[in-house]
mmCIF file of C-alpha atoms in Angstrom:
data_model
loop_
_atom_site.group_PDB
_atom_site.id
_atom_site.type_symbol
_atom_site.label_atom_id
_atom_site.label_comp_id
_atom_site.label_asym_id
_atom_site.label_seq_id
_atom_site.Cartn_x
_atom_site.Cartn_y
_atom_site.Cartn_z
ATOM 1 C CA MET A 1 96.251 91.719 104.179
ATOM 2 C CA ILE A 2 96.166 95.459 104.943
ATOM 3 C CA THR A 3 94.861 94.900 108.482
ATOM 4 C CA ASP A 4 97.692 92.476 109.237
ATOM 5 C CA ALA A 5 100.269 94.904 107.823
ATOM 6 C CA LYS A 6 98.960 97.717 110.075
ATOM 7 C CA LYS A 7 99.581 95.568 113.162
ATOM 8 C CA THR A 8 103.335 95.222 112.552
ATOM 9 C CA ASP A 9 105.746 97.783 114.019
ATOM 10 C CA ALA A 10 107.464 98.374 110.689
ATOM 11 C CA ARG A 11 104.179 99.296 108.994
ATOM 12 C CA SER A 12 102.227 100.916 111.811
ATOM 13 C CA TRP A 13 102.246 104.182 109.810
ATOM 14 C CA LEU A 14 99.598 102.631 107.532
ATOM 15 C CA GLY A 15 97.063 103.379 110.273
ATOM 16 C CA SER A 16 97.339 107.105 109.571
ATOM 17 C CA VAL A 17 96.245 106.611 105.950
ATOM 18 C CA SER A 18 92.677 106.001 104.787
ATOM 19 C CA VAL A 19 92.020 102.312 104.186
ATOM 20 C CA ASP A 20 90.114 103.275 101.037
ATOM 21 C CA ALA A 21 93.292 104.654 99.455
ATOM 22 C CA LEU A 22 95.253 101.563 100.472
ATOM 23 C CA GLN A 23 92.635 99.235 99.004
ATOM 24 C CA SER A 24 92.558 101.140 95.707
ATOM 25 C CA SER A 25 96.360 100.867 95.476
ATOM 26 C CA VAL A 26 96.187 97.106 96.006
ATOM 27 C CA ARG A 27 93.389 96.837 93.399
ATOM 28 C CA ASP A 28 95.430 98.862 90.882
ATOM 29 C CA LEU A 29 98.461 96.637 91.437
ATOM 30 C CA ASP A 30 96.316 93.517 91.016
ATOM 31 C CA THR A 31 94.900 94.869 87.738
ATOM 32 C CA ALA A 32 98.377 95.728 86.451
ATOM 33 C CA TYR A 33 99.723 92.229 87.163
ATOM 34 C CA ARG A 34 96.574 90.563 85.778
ATOM 35 C CA ASN A 35 96.930 92.580 82.540
ATOM 36 C CA PHE A 36 100.628 91.653 82.321
ATOM 37 C CA PHE A 37 100.080 87.920 82.779
ATOM 38 C CA ASP A 38 97.007 87.871 80.519
ATOM 39 C CA SER A 39 99.078 89.644 77.871
ATOM 40 C CA LEU A 40 101.808 87.002 78.162
ATOM 41 C CA SER A 41 99.377 84.114 77.864
ATOM 42 C CA GLY A 42 97.406 85.680 74.984
ATOM 43 C CA LYS A 43 94.137 86.127 76.941
ATOM 44 C CA ARG A 44 94.354 89.907 76.651
ATOM 45 C CA ALA A 45 93.660 91.525 73.277
ATOM 46 C CA GLY A 46 95.692 94.494 72.095
ATOM 47 C CA ARG A 47 99.323 95.370 72.340
ATOM 48 C CA PRO A 48 101.560 93.529 74.819
ATOM 49 C CA VAL A 49 101.622 94.974 78.328
ATOM 50 C CA GLY A 50 104.886 95.322 80.213
ATOM 51 C CA LEU A 51 105.649 94.433 83.799
ATOM 52 C CA PRO A 52 104.248 96.954 86.324
ATOM 53 C CA VAL A 53 106.783 99.541 87.520
ATOM 54 C CA PHE A 54 106.883 101.734 90.610
ATOM 55 C CA LYS A 55 106.339 105.458 90.340
ATOM 56 C CA SER A 56 109.491 107.459 89.751
ATOM 57 C CA ARG A 57 110.838 109.651 92.549
ATOM 58 C CA LYS A 58 111.523 112.327 89.936
ATOM 59 C CA ASP A 59 107.914 112.431 88.771
ATOM 60 C CA SER A 60 105.999 115.048 90.743
ATOM 61 C CA ARG A 61 102.488 113.859 89.786
ATOM 62 C CA GLN A 62 100.584 112.659 92.819
ATOM 63 C CA SER A 63 97.031 111.397 93.047
ATOM 64 C CA LEU A 64 94.726 109.818 95.575
ATOM 65 C CA ARG A 65 91.456 108.032 94.801
ATOM 66 C CA PHE A 66 88.527 107.531 97.164
ATOM 67 C CA SER A 67 85.547 105.288 96.474
ATOM 68 C CA ARG A 68 82.066 106.033 97.769
ATOM 69 C CA ASN A 69 82.856 105.156 101.388
ATOM 70 C CA GLY A 70 85.965 107.366 101.541
ATOM 71 C CA PHE A 71 84.433 110.789 100.916
ATOM 72 C CA ARG A 72 81.301 112.816 101.576
ATOM 73 C CA LEU A 73 79.876 115.970 100.050
ATOM 74 C CA ARG A 74 78.737 118.275 102.838
ATOM 75 C CA SER A 75 75.644 120.482 102.600
ATOM 76 C CA ASN A 76 77.840 123.575 103.057
ATOM 77 C CA GLY A 77 79.750 122.783 99.815
ATOM 78 C CA LYS A 78 82.811 121.261 101.459
ATOM 79 C CA LEU A 79 84.296 117.899 100.556
ATOM 80 C CA ASN A 80 85.032 115.582 103.464
ATOM 81 C CA LEU A 81 87.861 113.115 102.804
ATOM 82 C CA ALA A 82 88.567 110.164 105.090
ATOM 83 C CA LYS A 83 91.505 110.755 107.476
ATOM 84 C CA ILE A 84 91.955 114.273 106.036
ATOM 85 C CA GLY A 85 88.811 116.141 107.058
ATOM 86 C CA ASP A 86 86.742 118.886 105.467
ATOM 87 C CA VAL A 87 88.237 120.616 102.443
ATOM 88 C CA ARG A 88 86.995 123.877 100.938
ATOM 89 C CA VAL A 89 86.128 123.472 97.274
ATOM 90 C CA LYS A 90 85.845 126.081 94.542
ATOM 91 C CA TRP A 91 83.200 124.404 92.376
ATOM 92 C CA SER A 92 83.445 124.925 88.634
ATOM 93 C CA ARG A 93 79.985 123.433 88.059
ATOM 94 C CA ALA A 94 77.270 121.471 89.811
ATOM 95 C CA LEU A 95 77.486 117.698 89.741
ATOM 96 C CA PRO A 96 74.751 116.125 87.568
ATOM 97 C CA ALA A 97 74.368 113.146 89.937
ATOM 98 C CA ASP A 98 75.837 111.663 93.104
ATOM 99 C CA PRO A 99 79.506 110.776 92.519
ATOM 100 C CA SER A 100 80.720 107.197 92.873
ATOM 101 C CA SER A 101 84.386 108.119 93.346
ATOM 102 C CA VAL A 102 86.710 111.096 93.547
ATOM 103 C CA THR A 103 90.355 111.427 92.529
ATOM 104 C CA ILE A 104 92.464 114.154 94.115
ATOM 105 C CA VAL A 105 95.381 115.265 91.921
ATOM 106 C CA LEU A 106 98.298 117.549 92.804
ATOM 107 C CA ASP A 107 99.587 119.357 89.724
ATOM 108 C CA PRO A 108 103.224 120.535 89.357
ATOM 109 C CA SER A 109 102.336 124.096 90.393
ATOM 110 C CA GLY A 110 101.062 122.901 93.775
ATOM 111 C CA ARG A 111 97.308 123.141 93.123
ATOM 112 C CA TYR A 112 94.921 120.344 94.084
ATOM 113 C CA PHE A 113 92.035 119.275 91.859
ATOM 114 C CA ALA A 114 89.191 116.839 92.452
ATOM 115 C CA SER A 115 87.756 114.773 89.626
ATOM 116 C CA PHE A 116 84.416 113.084 90.308
ATOM 117 C CA VAL A 117 83.009 110.026 88.525
ATOM 118 C CA VAL A 118 79.226 110.088 88.192
ATOM 119 C CA ASP A 119 76.659 107.772 86.573
ATOM 120 C CA ILE A 120 74.415 109.640 84.161
ATOM 121 C CA GLU A 121 71.048 108.103 83.292
ATOM 122 C CA GLY A 122 69.572 108.413 79.819
ATOM 123 C CA VAL A 123 72.742 109.528 78.066
ATOM 124 C CA CYS A 124 73.474 107.601 74.908
ATOM 125 C CA GLY A 125 76.787 107.960 73.118
ATOM 126 C CA GLY A 126 77.056 107.296 69.386
ATOM 127 C CA GLY A 127 73.331 107.686 68.577
ATOM 128 C CA CYS A 128 72.262 104.214 69.711
ATOM 129 C CA GLY A 129 68.606 105.237 70.036
ATOM 130 C CA ARG A 130 68.000 103.807 73.511
ATOM 131 C CA ALA A 131 68.706 104.966 77.046
ATOM 132 C CA ARG A 132 71.949 103.690 78.486
ATOM 133 C CA ARG A 133 74.057 104.385 81.575
ATOM 134 C CA ARG A 134 77.389 106.016 80.991
ATOM 135 C CA ARG A 135 80.194 106.671 83.423
ATOM 136 C CA SER A 136 81.389 110.200 83.055
ATOM 137 C CA SER A 137 84.276 111.986 84.679
ATOM 138 C CA VAL A 138 83.257 115.504 85.628
ATOM 139 C CA PRO A 139 86.007 118.128 85.218
ATOM 140 C CA ALA A 140 87.820 118.844 88.419
ATOM 141 C CA PRO A 141 86.917 121.731 90.699
ATOM 142 C CA ARG A 142 89.809 123.493 92.405
ATOM 143 C CA LEU A 143 90.420 122.579 96.045
ATOM 144 C CA ARG A 144 91.704 124.747 98.834
ATOM 145 C CA TRP A 145 93.041 122.716 101.711
ATOM 146 C CA SER A 146 91.869 123.998 105.051
ATOM 147 C CA ARG A 147 91.253 121.480 107.746
ATOM 148 C CA THR A 148 88.362 122.104 110.022
ATOM 149 C CA ARG A 149 89.427 119.247 112.255
ATOM 150 C CA VAL A 150 92.633 117.345 112.805
ATOM 151 C CA PRO A 151 92.206 113.581 112.214
#
């Protein structure tokens, strides 16, 4: 679907964007519609879910999510993002494990933050008494955008 869209003249600009970001957008849209239709049919527990809506032009929150194949942590402490390049990072803490995804968020004051999702072994929430895996979102280090290469 995305590959075919990139081949058209009207959507050739999709080639300049990381395919990982495009795939996550399609997955998010699929999840939103699945939740909506499951809510209508009664398959989904909880409160009713409304129809998915597009982001508002007036809302300044922007984010970009990369899965494992869309980013790399360099040995020199930089974060390499697909189709963007190396980004200097001001780390707030060390990561406890290898991250499975990263979300880049632009806040209203123009600062970028990266939030990593890591799997932590042996952490048990709620006192269950046995080792269990837990997905944890590590607080975001501050990013400084400085490209070392032009994609």
